[in-house]
PDB file of C-alpha atoms in Angstrom:
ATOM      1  CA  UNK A   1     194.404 194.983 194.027  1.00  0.00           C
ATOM      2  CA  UNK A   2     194.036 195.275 197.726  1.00  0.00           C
ATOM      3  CA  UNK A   3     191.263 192.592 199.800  1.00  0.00           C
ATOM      4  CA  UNK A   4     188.208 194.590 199.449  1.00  0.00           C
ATOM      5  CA  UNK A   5     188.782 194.979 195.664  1.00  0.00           C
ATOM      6  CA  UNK A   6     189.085 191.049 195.479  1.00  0.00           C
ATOM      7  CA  UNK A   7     186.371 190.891 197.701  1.00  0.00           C
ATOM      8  CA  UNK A   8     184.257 192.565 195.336  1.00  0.00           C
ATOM      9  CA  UNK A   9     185.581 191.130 192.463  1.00  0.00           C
ATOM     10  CA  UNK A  10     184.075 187.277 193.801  1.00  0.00           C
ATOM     11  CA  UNK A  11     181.002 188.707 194.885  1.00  0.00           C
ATOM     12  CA  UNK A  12     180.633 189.649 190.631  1.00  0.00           C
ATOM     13  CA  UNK A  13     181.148 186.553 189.638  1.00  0.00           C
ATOM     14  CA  UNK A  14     179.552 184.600 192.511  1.00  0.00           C
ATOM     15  CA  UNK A  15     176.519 186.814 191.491  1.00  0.00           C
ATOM     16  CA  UNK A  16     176.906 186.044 187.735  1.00  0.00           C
ATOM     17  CA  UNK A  17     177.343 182.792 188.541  1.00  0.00           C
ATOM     18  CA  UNK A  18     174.204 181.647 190.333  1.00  0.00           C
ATOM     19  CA  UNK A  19     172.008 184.721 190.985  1.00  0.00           C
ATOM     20  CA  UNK A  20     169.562 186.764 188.569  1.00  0.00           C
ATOM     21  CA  UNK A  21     168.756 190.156 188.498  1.00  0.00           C
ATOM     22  CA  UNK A  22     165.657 191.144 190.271  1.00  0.00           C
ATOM     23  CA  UNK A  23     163.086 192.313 187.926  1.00  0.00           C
ATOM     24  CA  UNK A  24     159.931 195.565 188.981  1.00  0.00           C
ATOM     25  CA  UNK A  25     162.255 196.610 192.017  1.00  0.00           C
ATOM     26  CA  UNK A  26     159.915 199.340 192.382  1.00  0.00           C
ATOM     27  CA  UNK A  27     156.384 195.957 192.556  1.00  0.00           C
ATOM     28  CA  UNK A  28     159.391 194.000 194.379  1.00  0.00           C
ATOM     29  CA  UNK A  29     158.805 191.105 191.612  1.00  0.00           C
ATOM     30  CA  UNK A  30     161.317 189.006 191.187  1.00  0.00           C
ATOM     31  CA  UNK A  31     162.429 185.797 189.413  1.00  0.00           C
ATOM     32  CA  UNK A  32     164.989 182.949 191.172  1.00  0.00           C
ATOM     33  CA  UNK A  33     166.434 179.980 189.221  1.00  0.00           C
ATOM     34  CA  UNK A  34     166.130 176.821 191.228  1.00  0.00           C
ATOM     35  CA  UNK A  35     168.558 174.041 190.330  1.00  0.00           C
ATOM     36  CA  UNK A  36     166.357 170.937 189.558  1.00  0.00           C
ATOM     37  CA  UNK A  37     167.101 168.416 192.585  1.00  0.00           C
ATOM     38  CA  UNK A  38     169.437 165.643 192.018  1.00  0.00           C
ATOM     39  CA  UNK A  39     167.069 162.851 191.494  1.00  0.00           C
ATOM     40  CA  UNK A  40     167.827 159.759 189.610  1.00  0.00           C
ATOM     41  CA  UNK A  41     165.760 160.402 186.910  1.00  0.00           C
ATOM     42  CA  UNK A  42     167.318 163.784 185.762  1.00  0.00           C
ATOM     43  CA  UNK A  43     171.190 162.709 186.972  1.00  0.00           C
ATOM     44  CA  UNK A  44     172.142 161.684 183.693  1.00  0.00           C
ATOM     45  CA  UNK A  45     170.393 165.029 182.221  1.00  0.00           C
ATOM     46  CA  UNK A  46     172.780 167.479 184.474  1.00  0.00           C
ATOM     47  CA  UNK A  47     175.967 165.347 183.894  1.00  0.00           C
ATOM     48  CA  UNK A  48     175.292 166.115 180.292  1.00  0.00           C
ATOM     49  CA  UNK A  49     174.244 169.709 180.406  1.00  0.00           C
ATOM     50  CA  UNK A  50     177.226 170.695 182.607  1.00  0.00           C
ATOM     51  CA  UNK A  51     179.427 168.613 179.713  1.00  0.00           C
ATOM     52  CA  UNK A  52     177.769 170.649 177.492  1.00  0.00           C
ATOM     53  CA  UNK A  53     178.696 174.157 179.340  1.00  0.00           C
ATOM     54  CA  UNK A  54     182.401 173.655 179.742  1.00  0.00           C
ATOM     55  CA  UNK A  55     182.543 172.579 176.098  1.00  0.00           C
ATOM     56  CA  UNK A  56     180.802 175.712 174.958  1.00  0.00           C
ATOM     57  CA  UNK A  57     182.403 178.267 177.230  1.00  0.00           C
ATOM     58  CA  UNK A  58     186.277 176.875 178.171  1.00  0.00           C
ATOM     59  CA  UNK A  59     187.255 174.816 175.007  1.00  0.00           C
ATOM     60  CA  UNK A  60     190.193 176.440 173.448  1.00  0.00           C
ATOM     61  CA  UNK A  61     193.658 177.885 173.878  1.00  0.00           C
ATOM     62  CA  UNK A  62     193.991 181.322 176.366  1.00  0.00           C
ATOM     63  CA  UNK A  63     196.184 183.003 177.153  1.00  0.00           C
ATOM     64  CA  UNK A  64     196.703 185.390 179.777  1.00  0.00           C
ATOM     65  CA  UNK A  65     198.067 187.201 182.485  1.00  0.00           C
ATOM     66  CA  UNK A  66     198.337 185.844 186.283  1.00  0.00           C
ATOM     67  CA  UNK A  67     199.013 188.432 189.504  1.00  0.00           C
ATOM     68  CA  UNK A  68     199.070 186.911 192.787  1.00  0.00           C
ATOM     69  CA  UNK A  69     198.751 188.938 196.129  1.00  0.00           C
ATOM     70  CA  UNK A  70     198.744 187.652 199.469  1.00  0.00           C
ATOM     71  CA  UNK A  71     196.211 187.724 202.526  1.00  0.00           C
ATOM     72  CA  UNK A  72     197.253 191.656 203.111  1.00  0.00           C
ATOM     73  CA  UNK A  73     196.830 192.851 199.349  1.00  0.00           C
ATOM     74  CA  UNK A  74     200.492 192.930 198.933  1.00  0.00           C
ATOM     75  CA  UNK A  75     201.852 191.714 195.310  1.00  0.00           C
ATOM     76  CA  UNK A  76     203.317 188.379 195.364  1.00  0.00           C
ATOM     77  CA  UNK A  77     204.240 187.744 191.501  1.00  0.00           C
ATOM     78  CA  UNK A  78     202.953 188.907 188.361  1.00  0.00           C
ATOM     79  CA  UNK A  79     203.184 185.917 185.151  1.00  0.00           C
ATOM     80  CA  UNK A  80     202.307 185.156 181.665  1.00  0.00           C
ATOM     81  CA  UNK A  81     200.464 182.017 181.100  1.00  0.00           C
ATOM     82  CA  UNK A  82     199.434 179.875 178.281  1.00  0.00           C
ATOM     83  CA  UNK A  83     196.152 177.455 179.137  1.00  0.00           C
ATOM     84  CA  UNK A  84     194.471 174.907 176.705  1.00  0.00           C
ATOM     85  CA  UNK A  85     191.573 173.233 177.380  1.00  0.00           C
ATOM     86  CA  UNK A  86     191.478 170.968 174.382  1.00  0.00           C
ATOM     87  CA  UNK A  87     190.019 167.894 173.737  1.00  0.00           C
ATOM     88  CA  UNK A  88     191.866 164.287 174.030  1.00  0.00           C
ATOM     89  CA  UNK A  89     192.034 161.196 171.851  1.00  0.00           C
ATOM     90  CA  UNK A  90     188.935 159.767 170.933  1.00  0.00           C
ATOM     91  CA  UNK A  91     187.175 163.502 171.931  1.00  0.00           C
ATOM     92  CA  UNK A  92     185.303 162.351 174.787  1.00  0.00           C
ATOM     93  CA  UNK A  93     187.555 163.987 177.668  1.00  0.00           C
ATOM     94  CA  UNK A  94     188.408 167.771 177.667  1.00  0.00           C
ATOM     95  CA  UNK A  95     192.464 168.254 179.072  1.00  0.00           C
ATOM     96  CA  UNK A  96     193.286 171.416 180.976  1.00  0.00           C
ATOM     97  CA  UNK A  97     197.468 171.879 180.200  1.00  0.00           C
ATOM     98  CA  UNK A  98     198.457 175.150 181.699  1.00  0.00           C
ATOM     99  CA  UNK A  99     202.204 177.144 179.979  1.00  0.00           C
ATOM    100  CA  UNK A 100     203.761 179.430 182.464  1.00  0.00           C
ATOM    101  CA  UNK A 101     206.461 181.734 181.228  1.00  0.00           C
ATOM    102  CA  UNK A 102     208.698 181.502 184.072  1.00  0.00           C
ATOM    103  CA  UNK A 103     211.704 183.732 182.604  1.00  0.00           C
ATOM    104  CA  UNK A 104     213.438 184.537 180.302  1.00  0.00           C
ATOM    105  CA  UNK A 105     217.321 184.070 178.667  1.00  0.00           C
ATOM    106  CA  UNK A 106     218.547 187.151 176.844  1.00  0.00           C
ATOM    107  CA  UNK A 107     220.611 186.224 173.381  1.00  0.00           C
ATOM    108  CA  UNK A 108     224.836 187.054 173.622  1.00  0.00           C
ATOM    109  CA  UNK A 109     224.617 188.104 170.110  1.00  0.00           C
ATOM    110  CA  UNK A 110     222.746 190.601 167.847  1.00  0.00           C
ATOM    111  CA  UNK A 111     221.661 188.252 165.152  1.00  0.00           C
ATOM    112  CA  UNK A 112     220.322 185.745 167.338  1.00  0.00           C
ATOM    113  CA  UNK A 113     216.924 185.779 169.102  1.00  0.00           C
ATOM    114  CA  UNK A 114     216.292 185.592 173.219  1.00  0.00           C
ATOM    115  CA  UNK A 115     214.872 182.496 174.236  1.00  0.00           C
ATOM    116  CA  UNK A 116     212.178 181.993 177.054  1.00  0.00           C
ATOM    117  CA  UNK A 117     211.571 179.382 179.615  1.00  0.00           C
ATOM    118  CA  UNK A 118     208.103 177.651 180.061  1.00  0.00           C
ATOM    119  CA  UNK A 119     206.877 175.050 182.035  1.00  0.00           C
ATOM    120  CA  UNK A 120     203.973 172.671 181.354  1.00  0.00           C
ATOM    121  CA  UNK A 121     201.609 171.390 183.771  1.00  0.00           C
ATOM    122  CA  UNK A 122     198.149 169.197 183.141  1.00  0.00           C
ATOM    123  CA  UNK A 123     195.755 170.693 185.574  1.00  0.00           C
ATOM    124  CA  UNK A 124     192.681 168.335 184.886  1.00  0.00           C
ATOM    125  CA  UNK A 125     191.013 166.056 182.507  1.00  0.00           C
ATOM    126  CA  UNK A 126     187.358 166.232 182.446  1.00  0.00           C
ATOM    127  CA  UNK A 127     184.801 164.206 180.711  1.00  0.00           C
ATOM    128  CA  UNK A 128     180.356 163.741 181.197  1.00  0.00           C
ATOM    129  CA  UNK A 129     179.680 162.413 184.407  1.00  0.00           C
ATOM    130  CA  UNK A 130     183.443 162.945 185.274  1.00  0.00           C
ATOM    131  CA  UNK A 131     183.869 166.556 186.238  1.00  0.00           C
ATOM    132  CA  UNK A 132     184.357 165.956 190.815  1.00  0.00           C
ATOM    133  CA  UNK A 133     184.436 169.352 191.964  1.00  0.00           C
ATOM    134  CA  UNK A 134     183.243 171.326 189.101  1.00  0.00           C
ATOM    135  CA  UNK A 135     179.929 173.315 189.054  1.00  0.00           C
ATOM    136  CA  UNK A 136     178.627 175.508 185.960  1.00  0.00           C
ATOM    137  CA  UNK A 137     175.551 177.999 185.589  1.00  0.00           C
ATOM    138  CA  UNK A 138     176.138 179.567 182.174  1.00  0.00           C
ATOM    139  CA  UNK A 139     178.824 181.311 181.686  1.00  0.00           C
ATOM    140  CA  UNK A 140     180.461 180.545 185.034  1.00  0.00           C
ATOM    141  CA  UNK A 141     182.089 177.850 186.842  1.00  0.00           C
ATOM    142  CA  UNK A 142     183.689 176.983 189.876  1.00  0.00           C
ATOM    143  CA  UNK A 143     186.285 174.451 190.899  1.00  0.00           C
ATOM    144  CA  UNK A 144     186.964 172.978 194.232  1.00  0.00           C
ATOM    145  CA  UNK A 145     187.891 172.192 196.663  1.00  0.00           C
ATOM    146  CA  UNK A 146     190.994 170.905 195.241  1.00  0.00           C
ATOM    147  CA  UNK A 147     194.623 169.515 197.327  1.00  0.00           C
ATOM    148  CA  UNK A 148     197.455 170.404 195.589  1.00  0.00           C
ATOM    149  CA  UNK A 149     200.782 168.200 196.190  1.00  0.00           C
ATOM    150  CA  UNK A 150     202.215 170.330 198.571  1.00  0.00           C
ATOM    151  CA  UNK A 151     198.750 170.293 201.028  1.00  0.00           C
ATOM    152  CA  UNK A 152     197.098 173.366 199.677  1.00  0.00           C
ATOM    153  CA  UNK A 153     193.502 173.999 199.481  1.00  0.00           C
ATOM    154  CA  UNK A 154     192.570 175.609 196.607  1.00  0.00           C
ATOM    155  CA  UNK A 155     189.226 177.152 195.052  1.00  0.00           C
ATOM    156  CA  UNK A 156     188.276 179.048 191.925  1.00  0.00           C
ATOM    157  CA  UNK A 157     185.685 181.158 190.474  1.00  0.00           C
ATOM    158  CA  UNK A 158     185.639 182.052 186.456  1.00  0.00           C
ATOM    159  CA  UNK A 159     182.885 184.087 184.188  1.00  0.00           C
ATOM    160  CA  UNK A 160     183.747 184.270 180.353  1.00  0.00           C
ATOM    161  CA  UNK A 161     182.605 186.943 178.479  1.00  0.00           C
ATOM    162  CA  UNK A 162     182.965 186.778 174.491  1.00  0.00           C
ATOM    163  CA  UNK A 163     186.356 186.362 174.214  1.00  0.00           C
ATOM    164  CA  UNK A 164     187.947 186.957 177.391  1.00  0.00           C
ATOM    165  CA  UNK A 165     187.819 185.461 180.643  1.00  0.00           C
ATOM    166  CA  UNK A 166     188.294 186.379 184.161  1.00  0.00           C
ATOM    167  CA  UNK A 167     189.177 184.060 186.765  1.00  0.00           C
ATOM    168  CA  UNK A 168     189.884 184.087 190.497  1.00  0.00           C
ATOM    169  CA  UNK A 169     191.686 181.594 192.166  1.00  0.00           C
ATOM    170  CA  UNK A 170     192.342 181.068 196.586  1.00  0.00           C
ATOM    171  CA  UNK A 171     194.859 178.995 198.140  1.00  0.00           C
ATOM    172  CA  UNK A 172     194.838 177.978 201.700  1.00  0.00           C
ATOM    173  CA  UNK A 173     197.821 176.623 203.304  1.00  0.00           C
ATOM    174  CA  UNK A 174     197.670 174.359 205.715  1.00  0.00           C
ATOM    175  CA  UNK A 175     199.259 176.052 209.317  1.00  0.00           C
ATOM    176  CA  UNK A 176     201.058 173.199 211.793  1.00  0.00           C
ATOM    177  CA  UNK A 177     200.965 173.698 215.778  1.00  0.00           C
ATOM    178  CA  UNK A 178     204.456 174.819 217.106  1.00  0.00           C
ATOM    179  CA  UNK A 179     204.764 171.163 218.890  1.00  0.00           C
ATOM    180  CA  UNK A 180     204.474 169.628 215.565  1.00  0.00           C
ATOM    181  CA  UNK A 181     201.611 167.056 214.502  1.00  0.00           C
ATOM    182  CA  UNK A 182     198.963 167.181 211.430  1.00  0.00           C
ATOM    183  CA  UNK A 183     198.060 170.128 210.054  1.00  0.00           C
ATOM    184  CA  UNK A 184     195.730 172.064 212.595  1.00  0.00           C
ATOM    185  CA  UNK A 185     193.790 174.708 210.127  1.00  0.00           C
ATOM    186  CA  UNK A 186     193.768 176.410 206.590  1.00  0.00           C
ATOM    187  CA  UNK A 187     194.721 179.988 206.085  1.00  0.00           C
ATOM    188  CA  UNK A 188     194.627 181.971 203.205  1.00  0.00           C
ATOM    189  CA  UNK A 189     198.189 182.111 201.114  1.00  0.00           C
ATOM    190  CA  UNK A 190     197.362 183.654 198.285  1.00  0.00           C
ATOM    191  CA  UNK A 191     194.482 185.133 195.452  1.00  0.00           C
ATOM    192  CA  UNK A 192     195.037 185.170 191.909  1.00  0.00           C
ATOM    193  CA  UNK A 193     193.364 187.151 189.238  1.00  0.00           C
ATOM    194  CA  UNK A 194     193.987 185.826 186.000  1.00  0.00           C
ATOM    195  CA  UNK A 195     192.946 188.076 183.062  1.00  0.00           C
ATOM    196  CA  UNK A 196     192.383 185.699 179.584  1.00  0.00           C
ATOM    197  CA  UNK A 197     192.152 185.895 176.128  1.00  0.00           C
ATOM    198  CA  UNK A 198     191.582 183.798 173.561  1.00  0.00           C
ATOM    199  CA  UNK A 199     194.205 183.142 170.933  1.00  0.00           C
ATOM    200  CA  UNK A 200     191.893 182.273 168.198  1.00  0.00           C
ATOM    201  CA  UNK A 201     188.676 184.650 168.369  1.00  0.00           C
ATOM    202  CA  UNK A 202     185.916 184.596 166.967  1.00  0.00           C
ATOM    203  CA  UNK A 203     185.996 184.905 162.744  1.00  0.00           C
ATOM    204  CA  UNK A 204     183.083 187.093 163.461  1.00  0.00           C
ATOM    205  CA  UNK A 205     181.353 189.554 166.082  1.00  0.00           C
ATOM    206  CA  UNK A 206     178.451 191.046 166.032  1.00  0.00           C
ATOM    207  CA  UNK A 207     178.811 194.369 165.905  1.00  0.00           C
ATOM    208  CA  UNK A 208     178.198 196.373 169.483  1.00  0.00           C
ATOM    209  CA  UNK A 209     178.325 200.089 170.457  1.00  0.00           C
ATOM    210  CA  UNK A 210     181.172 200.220 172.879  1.00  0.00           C
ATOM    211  CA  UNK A 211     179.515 202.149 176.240  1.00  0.00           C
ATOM    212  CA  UNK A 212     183.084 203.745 177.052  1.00  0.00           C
ATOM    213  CA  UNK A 213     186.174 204.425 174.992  1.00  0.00           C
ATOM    214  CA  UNK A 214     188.293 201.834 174.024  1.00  0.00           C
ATOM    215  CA  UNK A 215     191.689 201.901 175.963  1.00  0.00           C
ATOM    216  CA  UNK A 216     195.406 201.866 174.556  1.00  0.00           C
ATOM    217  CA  UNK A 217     198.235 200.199 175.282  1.00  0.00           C
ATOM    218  CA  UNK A 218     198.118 196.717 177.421  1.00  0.00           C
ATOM    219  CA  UNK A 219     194.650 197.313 178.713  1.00  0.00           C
ATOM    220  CA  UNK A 220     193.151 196.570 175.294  1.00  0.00           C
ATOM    221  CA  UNK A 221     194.621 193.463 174.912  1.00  0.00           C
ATOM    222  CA  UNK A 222     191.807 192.151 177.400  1.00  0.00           C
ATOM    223  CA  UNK A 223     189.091 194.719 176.559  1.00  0.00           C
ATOM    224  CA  UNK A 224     185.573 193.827 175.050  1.00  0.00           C
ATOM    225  CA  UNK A 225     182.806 195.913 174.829  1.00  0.00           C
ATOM    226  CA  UNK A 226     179.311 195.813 176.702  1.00  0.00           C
ATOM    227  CA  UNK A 227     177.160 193.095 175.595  1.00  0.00           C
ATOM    228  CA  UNK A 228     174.402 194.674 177.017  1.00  0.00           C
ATOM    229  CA  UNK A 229     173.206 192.141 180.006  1.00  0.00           C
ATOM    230  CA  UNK A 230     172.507 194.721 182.634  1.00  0.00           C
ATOM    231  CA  UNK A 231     175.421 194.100 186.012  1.00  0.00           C
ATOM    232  CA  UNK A 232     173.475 197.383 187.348  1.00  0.00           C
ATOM    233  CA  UNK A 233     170.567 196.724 190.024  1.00  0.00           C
ATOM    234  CA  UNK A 234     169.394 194.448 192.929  1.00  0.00           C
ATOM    235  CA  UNK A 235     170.503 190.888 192.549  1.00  0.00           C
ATOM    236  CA  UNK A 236     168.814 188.353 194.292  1.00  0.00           C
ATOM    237  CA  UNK A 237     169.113 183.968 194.185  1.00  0.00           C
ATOM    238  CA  UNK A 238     170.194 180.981 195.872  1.00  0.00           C
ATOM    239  CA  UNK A 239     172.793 178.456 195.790  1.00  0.00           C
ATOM    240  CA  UNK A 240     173.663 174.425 195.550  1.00  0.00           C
ATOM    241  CA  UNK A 241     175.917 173.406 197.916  1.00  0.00           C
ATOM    242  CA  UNK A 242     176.783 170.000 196.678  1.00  0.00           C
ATOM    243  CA  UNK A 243     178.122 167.105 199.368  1.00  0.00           C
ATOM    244  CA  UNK A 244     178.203 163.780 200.017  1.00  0.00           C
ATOM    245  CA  UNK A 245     175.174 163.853 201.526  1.00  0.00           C
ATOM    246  CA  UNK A 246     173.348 165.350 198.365  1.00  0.00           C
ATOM    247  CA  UNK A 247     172.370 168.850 197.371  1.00  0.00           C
ATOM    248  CA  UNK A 248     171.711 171.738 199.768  1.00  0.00           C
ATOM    249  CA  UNK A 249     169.711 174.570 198.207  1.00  0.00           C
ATOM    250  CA  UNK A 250     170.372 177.995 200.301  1.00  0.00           C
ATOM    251  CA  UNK A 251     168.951 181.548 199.632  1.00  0.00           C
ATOM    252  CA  UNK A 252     171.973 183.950 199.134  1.00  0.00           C
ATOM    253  CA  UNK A 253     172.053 187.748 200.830  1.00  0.00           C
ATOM    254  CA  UNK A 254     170.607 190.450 198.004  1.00  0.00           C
ATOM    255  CA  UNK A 255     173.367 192.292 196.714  1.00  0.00           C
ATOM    256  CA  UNK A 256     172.984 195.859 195.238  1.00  0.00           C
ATOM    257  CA  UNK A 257     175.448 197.134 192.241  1.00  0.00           C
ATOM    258  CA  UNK A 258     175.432 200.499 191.760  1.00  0.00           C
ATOM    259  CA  UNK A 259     177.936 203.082 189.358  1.00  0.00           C
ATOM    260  CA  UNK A 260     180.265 204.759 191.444  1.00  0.00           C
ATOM    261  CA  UNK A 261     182.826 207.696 190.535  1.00  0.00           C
ATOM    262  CA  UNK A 262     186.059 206.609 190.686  1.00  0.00           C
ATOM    263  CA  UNK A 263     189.838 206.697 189.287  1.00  0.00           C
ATOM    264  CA  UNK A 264     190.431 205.454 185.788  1.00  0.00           C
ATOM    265  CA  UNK A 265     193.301 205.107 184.431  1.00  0.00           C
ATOM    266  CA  UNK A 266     194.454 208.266 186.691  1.00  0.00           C
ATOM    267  CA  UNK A 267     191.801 210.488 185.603  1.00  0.00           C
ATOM    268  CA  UNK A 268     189.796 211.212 188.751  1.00  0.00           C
ATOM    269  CA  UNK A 269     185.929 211.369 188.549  1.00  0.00           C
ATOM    270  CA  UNK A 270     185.361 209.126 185.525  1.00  0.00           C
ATOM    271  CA  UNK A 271     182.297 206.913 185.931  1.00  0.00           C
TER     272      UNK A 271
END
């Protein structure tokens, strides 16, 4: 995927995230959720309801794939990874362990089978009214600003949908002066779009008329059909920038999705 794709791609989920779709475009009616202000009395009420979200949305084991692609568009890596969010003794806490499939050892013999090398990291541990960093609106979420050990800033932006999920995750790297010294800025490193699944679905869906044919081969390993919820339209809202120095509530630009004809899956001109 190439900038302006990714750019697009974050602008969806921002959208999906903390926006609504403008209703009467033609009257110019329109309805915007406002986040209920931080006050003491309703603290304990968010801390709950955002428990709540990641609980109903994240909990369980995914697994997906992860390609990376630098500042210019150009492909970094491409990897399979296992991640389960599952919950720890006592079930209070929620653990984030992600698998990555880092290669793979091919067997010296016919009858014996090819063996593949993971490694296992624990991202997070979350729990109500311990969740720094992490902001939910329904089926989306958004972590960071985070520091990884080696100085990285990173951020991330995810929207489930039934049984998939879509993530996108930016990491700035810190850039040093040639005389040497602390870091002097952040630039971006690399974006990943991480495709998930989950590895238990549902034991039952409701059933849906797809909108477009089903595809074959990888792609429908990741493919659900249209729930309906129109994407379509003028989108209008606001946003919570959370600090130290409380909640921030800012009116975002309007952002118009329309259908375009395009290239899919090589056939030119399919909407």
């Amino acid at each position: 995927p190439q900038p302006d794709a990714m750019a697009a791609i974050l602008a969806v989920l921002l959208c999906a995230c903390s926006a609504v779709r403008s209703a009467g475009m033609r009257t110019g009616a329109r309805v915007v959720p406002r986040a209920r202000p931080m006050a003491l009395g309703n603290a304990a009420e968010l801390e709950r309801s955002q428990w709540e979200l990641l609980l109903a949305h994240h909990e369980g084991f995914w697994k997906g794939v992860w390609e990376s692609v630098d500042a210019n568009g150009a492909p970094i890596d491409e990897l399979e990874a296992d991640s389960a969010w599952v919950r720890g003794k006592g079930g209070d806490t929620l653990i984030q362990v992600n698998t990555y499939f880092v290669g793979s050892v091919r067997a010296n013999c016919e009858v014996c089978q090819d063996s593949v090398q993971a490694r296992q990291l624990q991202v997070g541990s979350y729990a109500c009214g311990q969740m720094p960093g992490v902001r939910l609106a329904g089926r989306g979420v958004a972590f960071g600003p985070r520091v990884t050990k080696r100085g990285a800033l990173t951020a991330e932006v995810g929207l489930r949908d039934g049984a998939s999920r879509l993530r996108v995750l930016f990491a700035y790297e810190p850039r040093y002066a040639p005389s040497g010294g602390p870091p002097t800025s952040l630039a971006l490193g690399r974006v990943t779009l991480i495709r998930e699944a989950l590895d238990r679905p549902p034991l039952r869906e409701e059933p849906r008329e797809a909108s477009v044919a089903r595809p074959s081969g990888a792609a429908a390993d990741f493919w659900r059909e249209n729930d309906g919820t129109p994407l379509l339209g003028l989108w209008r809202g606001e946003r919570a920038v959370h600090s130290a120095d409380g909640v921030r509530h800012e009116t975002v630009s309007p952002m118009h999705l329309r259908a375009c004809r395009c290239a899919v899956g090589g056939a030119a001109g399919a909407e």
